[in-house]
Amino acid sequence: MDCDMENPTPISTEEEVRNWVELPPDILSHIFLKLGVIDILFRAQSVCSTWRRGSKEPLLFRFIDMRNRWDLFDGYDMEKMAKEAVDRSCGQLVEFSMEHFGTDEIVEYIADKSVSLRCLRLITCLQVSDDALINMAKKAVMLEELEICDCSFSEDTLKTVGKACPQLKSFRLNCRGFRRPHMEIDDEALAIAESMPQLRHLQLFMNNLTNVGLRAILDGCLHLESLDLRQCFSVNLEGDLLKSCQERHIKLRLPNDSTDDYEFNAAIDDGFYDFPEGSDFSGFDYDDEFCELDLVSDDGYGDSDLGFDNVDDLDLDDVLGYCSADYSSDDIID
């Protein structure tokens, strides 16, 4: 068989090098939005002076998500990063989410600088007090969405927050996994019913409310469109309660419905851990690799050495390789 060798495809001997420094501002902003706030502050802004200037655009910090970053060690000052992100929003912050960190100081800082806040998510923020949440609610009067998961706020606090935020339309209260599944307590449900009349969406995951609390919610929240009662095993949704939900076309998630799409761990833990008799933990090394941190940081946020010797010569792919999202530079540009 004859081969056509008249027009062979030229083979490039040099790989094309893109100049990421001269990216148009809109494309650079698109890159930053895909990276997210943490990766902007901790990594991308250190690439070059152009990227550092671009990283200060307030629109990049309207939605601050600082949840579930297991790639960051405990040595990082997450509150310092959070304050920097809030400052860069220049009062335009709309949504703030944090997980496994946070104190009264950062909550009050957000409240003082974010009059336009619409959404707040607190996930396992055990050092945030009732008073701090109440003070924030009184300042964030435009709040429309609130999520509280694995926190210890009282029913009185929930009631005060609800009354302070009359535009609240979505509330998610997700209880700790070690809460006893068959206790019957309606305090939180009654607080919601009394103080959050404009709710459209309510999730009470693993709550101890009974039919009494559920009836109060249905009577007090007349605009409900969805109600998630998964693992609320003290509720018996039959008869008039079920009929009322059906007549109002409320989208229901029942106590025994699947939790496969639940964001967090849905396992029920009674608070006790059983180990096999005779278990030997003497060989467990507590000083393993997780404790061997290289305490080097140029950004002031924590303890890390990314191995970047000359940030001005970095390629975008070098940066993305250290970021949590998995995409190529071509995907971003397109």
Coordinates of C-alpha atoms in Angstrom, one line a residue:
M1 CA 0.0 0.0 0.0
D2 CA 1.3 3.4 -1.0
C3 CA 1.7 6.1 1.6
D4 CA 1.2 9.8 0.8
M5 CA 4.4 11.5 2.0
E6 CA 3.9 14.7 0.1
N7 CA 2.5 16.7 3.0
P8 CA 3.8 15.2 6.2
T9 CA 2.4 16.8 9.4
P10 CA 5.1 19.0 10.9
I11 CA 6.3 18.0 14.3
S12 CA 6.9 20.9 16.7
T13 CA 10.2 20.7 18.5
E14 CA 9.1 23.2 21.1
E15 CA 6.1 23.1 23.3
E16 CA 3.9 26.1 23.0
V17 CA 4.2 28.3 26.1
R18 CA 1.2 30.4 27.1
N19 CA 1.6 33.7 28.7
W20 CA -0.9 33.5 31.6
V21 CA 0.1 36.9 32.9
E22 CA -1.5 38.6 30.0
L23 CA -4.9 36.9 30.2
P24 CA -7.9 39.2 29.7
P25 CA -9.4 40.3 33.0
D26 CA -12.7 38.5 32.4
I27 CA -11.0 35.2 31.8
L28 CA -8.8 35.7 34.8
S29 CA -11.9 36.3 36.9
H30 CA -13.4 33.1 35.5
I31 CA -10.3 31.2 36.6
F32 CA -10.5 32.7 40.1
L33 CA -14.2 31.9 40.5
K34 CA -13.6 28.3 39.6
L35 CA -10.7 28.1 42.1
G36 CA -12.7 29.4 45.0
V37 CA -11.8 31.8 47.8
I38 CA -9.4 29.6 49.7
D39 CA -7.3 28.7 46.7
I40 CA -7.3 32.4 45.6
L41 CA -5.9 33.5 49.0
F42 CA -3.6 30.6 49.7
R43 CA -2.2 29.9 46.2
A44 CA -3.3 31.7 43.1
Q45 CA -2.6 35.3 44.3
S46 CA 1.1 34.3 44.7
V47 CA 1.6 33.5 41.0
C48 CA 2.6 37.0 40.0
S49 CA 1.8 40.7 40.6
T50 CA -0.9 40.7 37.9
W51 CA -2.7 37.8 39.5
R52 CA -2.4 39.4 42.9
R53 CA -4.0 42.6 41.6
G54 CA -6.8 40.5 40.0
S55 CA -7.4 38.5 43.1
K56 CA -8.6 41.7 45.0
E57 CA -11.7 42.1 42.8
P58 CA -14.6 42.3 45.2
L59 CA -16.9 40.3 43.0
L60 CA -14.7 37.2 43.6
F61 CA -15.6 37.4 47.3
R62 CA -19.4 37.7 47.2
F63 CA -19.8 34.0 47.9
I64 CA -17.2 32.7 50.4
D65 CA -17.2 29.0 51.0
M66 CA -14.7 27.7 53.6
R67 CA -16.2 24.3 54.2
N68 CA -14.7 20.8 54.1
R69 CA -11.1 21.7 53.3
W70 CA -9.4 18.6 54.6
D71 CA -6.3 19.4 52.5
L72 CA -5.5 22.2 54.9
F73 CA -3.7 21.3 58.1
D74 CA -4.7 22.5 61.5
G75 CA -1.8 25.0 61.5
Y76 CA -3.6 27.3 59.0
D77 CA -5.2 30.4 60.5
M78 CA -8.6 30.0 58.9
E79 CA -10.1 33.0 60.7
K80 CA -7.4 35.2 59.3
M81 CA -8.2 34.0 55.8
A82 CA -11.9 34.5 56.5
K83 CA -11.3 38.1 57.6
E84 CA -9.2 38.8 54.5
A85 CA -11.9 37.4 52.3
V86 CA -14.6 39.5 54.0
D87 CA -12.4 42.6 53.6
R88 CA -12.0 42.0 49.9
S89 CA -15.7 41.7 49.4
C90 CA -15.9 45.4 50.2
G91 CA -19.4 45.1 51.7
Q92 CA -20.8 43.0 48.8
L93 CA -20.7 39.6 50.7
V94 CA -23.9 37.6 49.9
E95 CA -23.1 34.1 51.2
F96 CA -20.7 32.8 53.8
S97 CA -20.1 29.2 54.8
M98 CA -17.6 27.8 57.3
E99 CA -16.9 24.4 58.8
H100 CA -14.8 23.1 61.7
F101 CA -13.6 26.6 62.7
G102 CA -14.9 29.9 63.8
T103 CA -15.3 31.9 67.0
D104 CA -17.5 34.8 68.1
E105 CA -14.9 37.1 66.8
I106 CA -15.2 36.1 63.2
V107 CA -19.0 35.9 63.3
E108 CA -19.2 39.4 64.6
Y109 CA -16.6 40.5 62.1
I110 CA -18.8 39.2 59.3
A111 CA -21.9 40.8 60.7
D112 CA -20.2 44.2 61.0
K113 CA -19.0 44.2 57.4
S114 CA -21.7 42.4 55.5
V115 CA -25.0 44.3 55.5
S116 CA -26.1 42.5 52.3
L117 CA -25.6 39.0 53.7
R118 CA -28.3 36.6 52.4
C119 CA -27.0 33.2 53.3
L120 CA -25.1 31.9 56.4
R121 CA -23.9 28.3 56.9
L122 CA -22.4 27.2 60.2
I123 CA -21.1 23.6 60.1
T124 CA -19.6 22.2 63.4
C125 CA -18.7 25.7 64.6
L126 CA -18.7 24.7 68.3
Q127 CA -16.9 27.8 69.5
V128 CA -19.6 30.2 68.2
S129 CA -21.9 31.2 71.1
D130 CA -25.6 31.9 71.2
D131 CA -25.0 35.6 71.8
A132 CA -22.8 35.9 68.7
L133 CA -25.4 34.3 66.5
I134 CA -28.1 36.5 67.9
N135 CA -26.0 39.6 67.4
M136 CA -25.3 38.6 63.8
A137 CA -29.0 38.0 63.1
K138 CA -29.9 41.4 64.4
K139 CA -27.4 43.0 62.0
A140 CA -28.1 40.6 59.0
V141 CA -31.7 41.6 58.7
M142 CA -31.7 40.7 55.0
L143 CA -30.8 37.0 55.7
E144 CA -32.9 34.6 53.7
E145 CA -31.1 31.3 54.2
L146 CA -29.6 29.8 57.4
E147 CA -28.0 26.4 57.9
I148 CA -26.9 25.2 61.3
C149 CA -25.3 21.7 61.5
D150 CA -23.6 20.1 64.5
C151 CA -23.9 23.3 66.6
S152 CA -25.3 23.8 70.1
F153 CA -27.7 26.7 69.9
S154 CA -30.7 26.8 72.2
E155 CA -34.3 27.0 71.1
D156 CA -34.5 30.5 72.6
T157 CA -31.7 31.5 70.3
L158 CA -33.4 30.1 67.3
K159 CA -36.6 32.0 68.2
T160 CA -34.6 35.3 68.5
V161 CA -32.8 34.7 65.2
G162 CA -36.1 34.0 63.5
K163 CA -37.7 37.2 64.7
A164 CA -34.6 39.2 63.9
C165 CA -34.6 38.0 60.3
P166 CA -38.2 38.4 59.0
Q167 CA -37.1 37.5 55.4
L168 CA -35.8 34.1 56.3
K169 CA -37.1 31.6 53.7
S170 CA -34.9 28.6 54.1
F171 CA -33.7 27.0 57.4
R172 CA -31.7 23.8 57.8
L173 CA -31.2 22.5 61.4
N174 CA -29.3 19.3 61.3
C175 CA -28.7 17.7 64.7
R176 CA -25.6 15.9 65.9
G177 CA -25.2 12.3 65.0
F178 CA -25.0 11.2 68.6
R179 CA -28.5 12.6 69.5
R180 CA -30.7 9.9 70.8
P181 CA -33.1 9.0 67.9
H182 CA -36.2 8.3 70.0
M183 CA -36.3 11.2 72.5
E184 CA -39.3 13.5 72.1
I185 CA -38.5 17.2 72.4
D186 CA -40.5 19.8 70.5
D187 CA -38.8 23.0 71.8
E188 CA -36.9 23.7 68.6
A189 CA -39.9 23.0 66.4
L190 CA -42.1 25.3 68.5
A191 CA -39.5 28.0 68.2
I192 CA -39.4 27.7 64.5
A193 CA -43.2 27.7 64.2
E194 CA -43.4 30.9 66.3
S195 CA -40.6 32.9 64.7
M196 CA -40.2 31.9 61.1
P197 CA -43.6 32.4 59.3
Q198 CA -42.1 33.1 55.9
L199 CA -40.2 29.8 55.5
R200 CA -40.5 28.1 52.2
H201 CA -37.9 25.3 52.8
L202 CA -37.3 23.6 56.1
Q203 CA -35.0 20.7 56.9
L204 CA -35.0 19.2 60.3
F205 CA -32.6 16.3 60.0
M206 CA -32.4 13.8 62.9
N207 CA -34.6 16.1 65.1
N208 CA -36.6 14.9 68.1
L209 CA -39.8 16.7 67.3
T210 CA -43.1 14.9 67.6
N211 CA -46.4 15.4 65.9
V212 CA -47.1 18.2 68.3
G213 CA -44.1 20.2 67.0
L214 CA -44.9 19.2 63.4
R215 CA -48.5 20.5 63.7
A216 CA -47.2 23.8 65.1
I217 CA -44.8 24.2 62.2
L218 CA -47.6 23.5 59.6
D219 CA -49.8 26.0 61.4
G220 CA -47.1 28.7 61.8
C221 CA -45.3 28.3 58.5
L222 CA -48.1 28.7 55.9
H223 CA -45.8 29.2 52.9
L224 CA -43.9 25.9 53.2
E225 CA -42.9 24.3 49.9
S226 CA -40.6 21.6 51.1
L227 CA -40.1 19.8 54.4
D228 CA -37.3 17.3 55.1
L229 CA -37.9 15.1 58.2
R230 CA -35.5 12.4 57.5
Q231 CA -34.5 10.5 60.7
C232 CA -37.0 12.3 62.7
F233 CA -38.3 9.1 64.2
S234 CA -40.7 10.5 66.8
V235 CA -42.9 11.9 64.0
N236 CA -45.8 9.7 62.8
L237 CA -46.9 11.3 59.5
E238 CA -50.3 9.8 59.1
G239 CA -53.9 11.0 59.0
D240 CA -54.6 14.8 59.2
L241 CA -50.9 15.7 59.2
L242 CA -50.1 13.9 56.0
K243 CA -53.3 15.1 54.4
S244 CA -52.5 18.7 55.3
C245 CA -49.1 18.4 53.6
Q246 CA -50.6 16.8 50.5
E247 CA -53.3 19.4 50.2
R248 CA -50.7 22.2 50.4
H249 CA -48.5 20.4 47.9
I250 CA -45.5 20.4 50.3
K251 CA -42.6 18.3 49.0
L252 CA -42.0 15.8 51.8
R253 CA -38.9 13.8 52.8
L254 CA -40.1 11.2 55.4
P255 CA -38.3 9.9 58.4
N256 CA -37.3 6.6 56.8
D257 CA -36.4 8.1 53.4
S258 CA -33.0 7.4 51.9
T259 CA -30.1 9.6 53.1
D260 CA -27.9 8.8 50.2
D261 CA -28.0 12.4 49.0
Y262 CA -27.4 13.8 52.4
E263 CA -24.4 16.1 52.5
F264 CA -23.0 14.9 55.9
N265 CA -22.6 11.7 57.8
A266 CA -26.1 10.3 58.4
A267 CA -25.0 7.4 60.7
I268 CA -26.8 7.3 64.1
D269 CA -24.3 7.2 66.9
D270 CA -25.5 6.6 70.5
G271 CA -22.4 8.1 71.9
F272 CA -20.6 4.9 72.7
Y273 CA -17.8 3.1 70.8
D274 CA -17.4 -0.6 71.1
F275 CA -14.0 -2.1 70.5
P276 CA -13.3 -5.8 70.4
E277 CA -12.3 -7.2 73.7
G278 CA -8.5 -7.3 74.0
S279 CA -7.9 -4.6 71.4
D280 CA -4.2 -3.6 71.5
F281 CA -3.5 0.1 70.6
S282 CA 0.1 0.0 71.8
G283 CA 1.5 0.0 68.3
F284 CA -0.4 3.0 67.2
D285 CA 2.0 5.8 66.3
Y286 CA 0.5 9.2 67.2
D287 CA 3.6 11.0 65.9
D288 CA 3.1 9.9 62.3
E289 CA 3.3 11.9 59.1
F290 CA 0.3 14.0 60.1
C291 CA 2.4 15.7 62.7
E292 CA 5.4 16.4 60.5
L293 CA 4.6 19.8 59.1
D294 CA 7.0 22.0 57.3
L295 CA 6.4 25.3 59.0
V296 CA 7.0 27.7 56.1
S297 CA 4.5 30.2 54.8
D298 CA 4.8 33.4 52.7
D299 CA 1.2 34.4 52.9
G300 CA 0.8 34.6 56.6
Y301 CA -2.1 32.3 56.7
G302 CA -0.4 29.2 58.0
D303 CA 2.2 26.5 57.8
S304 CA 2.9 25.3 54.3
D305 CA 5.7 25.0 51.8
L306 CA 4.3 24.7 48.3
G307 CA 7.7 24.3 46.8
F308 CA 7.4 27.5 44.6
D309 CA 10.9 29.0 44.2
N310 CA 10.0 31.7 41.7
V311 CA 6.3 32.6 41.7
D312 CA 6.7 35.0 38.7
D313 CA 7.7 32.1 36.5
L314 CA 4.9 29.8 37.5
D315 CA 2.6 28.3 34.9
L316 CA -1.2 28.1 35.5
D317 CA -1.0 24.3 35.5
D318 CA 1.5 24.5 38.4
V319 CA -1.0 26.4 40.4
L320 CA -4.0 24.3 39.5
G321 CA -2.1 21.2 40.4
Y322 CA -2.1 22.4 44.0
C323 CA -5.8 23.4 44.0
S324 CA -8.7 21.3 45.0
A325 CA -10.6 21.4 41.7
D326 CA -9.6 19.0 39.0
Y327 CA -9.6 20.7 35.6
S328 CA -7.1 21.7 33.0
S329 CA -6.2 25.1 31.7
D330 CA -7.9 24.4 28.4
D331 CA -11.2 23.6 30.2
I332 CA -11.0 27.0 31.9
I333 CA -10.3 29.0 28.8
D334 CA -13.0 27.3 26.9

